[in-house]
PDB file of C-alpha atoms in Angstrom:
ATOM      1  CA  UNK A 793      45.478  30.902 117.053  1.00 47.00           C
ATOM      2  CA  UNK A 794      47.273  30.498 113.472  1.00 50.00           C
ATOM      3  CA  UNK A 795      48.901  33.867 114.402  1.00 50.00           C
ATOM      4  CA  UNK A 796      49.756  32.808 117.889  1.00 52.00           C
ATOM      5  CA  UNK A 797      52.024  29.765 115.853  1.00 51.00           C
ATOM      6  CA  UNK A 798      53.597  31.708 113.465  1.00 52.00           C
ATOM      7  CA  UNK A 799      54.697  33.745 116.016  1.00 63.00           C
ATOM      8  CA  UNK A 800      56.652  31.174 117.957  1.00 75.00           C
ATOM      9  CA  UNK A 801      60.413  31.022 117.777  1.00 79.00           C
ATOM     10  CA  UNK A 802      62.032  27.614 117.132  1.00 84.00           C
ATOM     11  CA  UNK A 803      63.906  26.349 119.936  1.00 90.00           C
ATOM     12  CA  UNK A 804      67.546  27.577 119.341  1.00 92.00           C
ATOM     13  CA  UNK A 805      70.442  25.360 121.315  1.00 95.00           C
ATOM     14  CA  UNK A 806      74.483  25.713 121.218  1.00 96.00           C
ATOM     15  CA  UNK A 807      76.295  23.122 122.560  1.00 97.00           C
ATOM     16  CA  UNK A 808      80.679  23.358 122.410  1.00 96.00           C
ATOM     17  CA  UNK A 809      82.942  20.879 123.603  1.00 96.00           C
ATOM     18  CA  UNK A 810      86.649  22.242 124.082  1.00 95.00           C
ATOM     19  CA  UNK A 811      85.614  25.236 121.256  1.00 94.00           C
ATOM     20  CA  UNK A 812      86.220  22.084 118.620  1.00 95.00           C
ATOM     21  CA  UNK A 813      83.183  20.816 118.593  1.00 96.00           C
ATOM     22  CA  UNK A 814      79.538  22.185 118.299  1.00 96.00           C
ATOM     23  CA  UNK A 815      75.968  20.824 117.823  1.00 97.00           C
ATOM     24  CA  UNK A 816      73.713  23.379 117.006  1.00 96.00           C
ATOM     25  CA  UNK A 817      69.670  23.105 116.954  1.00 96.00           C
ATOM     26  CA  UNK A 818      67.034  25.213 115.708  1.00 94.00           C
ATOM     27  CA  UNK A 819      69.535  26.078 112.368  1.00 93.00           C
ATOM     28  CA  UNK A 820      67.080  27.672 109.458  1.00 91.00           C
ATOM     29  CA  UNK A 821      69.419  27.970 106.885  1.00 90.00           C
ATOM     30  CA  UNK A 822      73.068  28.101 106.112  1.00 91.00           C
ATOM     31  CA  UNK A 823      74.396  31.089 103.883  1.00 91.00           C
ATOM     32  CA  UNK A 824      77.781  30.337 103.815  1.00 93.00           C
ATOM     33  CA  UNK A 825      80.746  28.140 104.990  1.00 94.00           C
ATOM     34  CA  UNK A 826      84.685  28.094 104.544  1.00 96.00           C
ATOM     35  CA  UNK A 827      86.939  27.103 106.980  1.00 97.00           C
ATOM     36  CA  UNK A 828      87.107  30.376 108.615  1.00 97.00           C
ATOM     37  CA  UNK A 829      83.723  31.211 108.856  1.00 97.00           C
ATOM     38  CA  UNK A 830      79.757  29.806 109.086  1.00 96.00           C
ATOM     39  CA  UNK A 831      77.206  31.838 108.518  1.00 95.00           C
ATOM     40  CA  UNK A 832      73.590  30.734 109.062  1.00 93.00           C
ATOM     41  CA  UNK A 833      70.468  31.712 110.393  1.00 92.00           C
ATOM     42  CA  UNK A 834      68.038  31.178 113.191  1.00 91.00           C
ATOM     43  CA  UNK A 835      64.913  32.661 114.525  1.00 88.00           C
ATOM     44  CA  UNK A 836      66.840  34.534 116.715  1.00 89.00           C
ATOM     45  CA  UNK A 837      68.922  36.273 113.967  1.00 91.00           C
ATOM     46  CA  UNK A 838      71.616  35.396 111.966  1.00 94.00           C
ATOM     47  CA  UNK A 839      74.583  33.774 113.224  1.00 95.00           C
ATOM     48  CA  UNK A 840      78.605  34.146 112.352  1.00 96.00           C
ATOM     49  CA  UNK A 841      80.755  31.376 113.272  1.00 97.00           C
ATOM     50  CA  UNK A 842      84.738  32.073 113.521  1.00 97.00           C
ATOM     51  CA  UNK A 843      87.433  29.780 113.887  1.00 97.00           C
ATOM     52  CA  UNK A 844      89.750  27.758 111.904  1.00 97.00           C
ATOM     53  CA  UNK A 845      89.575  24.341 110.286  1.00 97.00           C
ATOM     54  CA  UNK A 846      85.988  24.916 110.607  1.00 97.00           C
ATOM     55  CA  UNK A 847      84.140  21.795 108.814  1.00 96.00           C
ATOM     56  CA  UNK A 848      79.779  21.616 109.166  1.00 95.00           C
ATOM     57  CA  UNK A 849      79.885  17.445 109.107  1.00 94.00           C
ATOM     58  CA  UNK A 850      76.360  17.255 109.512  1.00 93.00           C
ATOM     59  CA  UNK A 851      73.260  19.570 108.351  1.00 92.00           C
ATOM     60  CA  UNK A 852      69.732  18.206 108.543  1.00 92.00           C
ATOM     61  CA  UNK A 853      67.581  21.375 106.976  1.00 79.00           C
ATOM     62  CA  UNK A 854      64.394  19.378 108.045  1.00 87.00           C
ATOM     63  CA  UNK A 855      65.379  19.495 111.220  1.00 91.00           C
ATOM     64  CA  UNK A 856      67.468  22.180 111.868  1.00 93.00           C
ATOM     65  CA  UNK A 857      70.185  20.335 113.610  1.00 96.00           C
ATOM     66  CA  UNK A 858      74.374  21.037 112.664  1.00 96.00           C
ATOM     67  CA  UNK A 859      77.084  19.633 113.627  1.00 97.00           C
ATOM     68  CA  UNK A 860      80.403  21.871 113.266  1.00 97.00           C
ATOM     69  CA  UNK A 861      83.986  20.732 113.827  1.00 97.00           C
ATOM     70  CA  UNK A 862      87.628  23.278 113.846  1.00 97.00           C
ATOM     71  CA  UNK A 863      88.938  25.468 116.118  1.00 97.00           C
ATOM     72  CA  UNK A 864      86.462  28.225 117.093  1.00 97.00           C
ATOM     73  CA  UNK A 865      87.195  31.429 118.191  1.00 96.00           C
ATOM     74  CA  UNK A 866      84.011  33.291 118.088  1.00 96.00           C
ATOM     75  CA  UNK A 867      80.290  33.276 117.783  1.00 93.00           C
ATOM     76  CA  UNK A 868      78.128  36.469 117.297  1.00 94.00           C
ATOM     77  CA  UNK A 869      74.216  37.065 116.297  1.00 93.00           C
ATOM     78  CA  UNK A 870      73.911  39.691 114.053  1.00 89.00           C
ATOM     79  CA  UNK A 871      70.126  40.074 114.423  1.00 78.00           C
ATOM     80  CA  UNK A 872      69.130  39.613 110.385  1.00 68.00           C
ATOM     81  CA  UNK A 873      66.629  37.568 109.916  1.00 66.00           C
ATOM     82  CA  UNK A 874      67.224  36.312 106.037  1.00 59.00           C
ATOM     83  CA  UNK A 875      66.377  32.374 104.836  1.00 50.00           C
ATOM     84  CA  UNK A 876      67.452  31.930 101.298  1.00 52.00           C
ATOM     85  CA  UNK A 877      71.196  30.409 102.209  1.00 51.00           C
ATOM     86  CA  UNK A 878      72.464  27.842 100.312  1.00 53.00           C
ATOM     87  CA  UNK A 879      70.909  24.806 101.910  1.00 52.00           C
ATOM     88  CA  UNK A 880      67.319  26.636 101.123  1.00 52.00           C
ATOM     89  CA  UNK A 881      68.728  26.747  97.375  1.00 51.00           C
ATOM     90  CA  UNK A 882      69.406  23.182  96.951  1.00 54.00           C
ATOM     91  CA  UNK A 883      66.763  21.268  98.474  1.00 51.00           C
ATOM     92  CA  UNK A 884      64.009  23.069  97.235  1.00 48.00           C
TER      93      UNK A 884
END
């Protein structure tokens, strides 16, 4: 049964308003963020956020909801799995 958990995937949800505005669920980690690009990971794989202006206003790690605001132009799951981003670093 303990397998059978750790096995399940986190819910994973992408909501975008007019491609300004996004409220992401089931975020792991972030691994980097500029205004061009987010980069952050899931349980379905990492994912790669494009765009411009791009701002995360809100992060909760516990969670795993993010808020992201800019101009995006693309999304894109990469398939890597990795969780040691820089949200993971600080709030250890």
């Amino acid at each position: 049964m303990t397998q059978q958990k750790s096995e399940q995937k986190r819910e994973h949800n992408v909501i975008m308003n007019n491609c300004e505005k996004m409220s992401l669920t089931g975020v792991n980690d972030v691994e980097s963020f500029d205004e061009k690009t987010i980069i952050c990971y899931t349980d379905f794989g990492e994912l790669v956020i494009k765009g411009n202006d791009l701002h995360v206003d809100n992060m909760d790690v516990s969670g795993g909801d993010m808020q992201v605001t800019g101009r995006v132009t693309s999304l894109f799951y990469t398939g890597e799995k990795k969780r040691s981003g820089v949200f993971s670093k600080l709030f250890k």
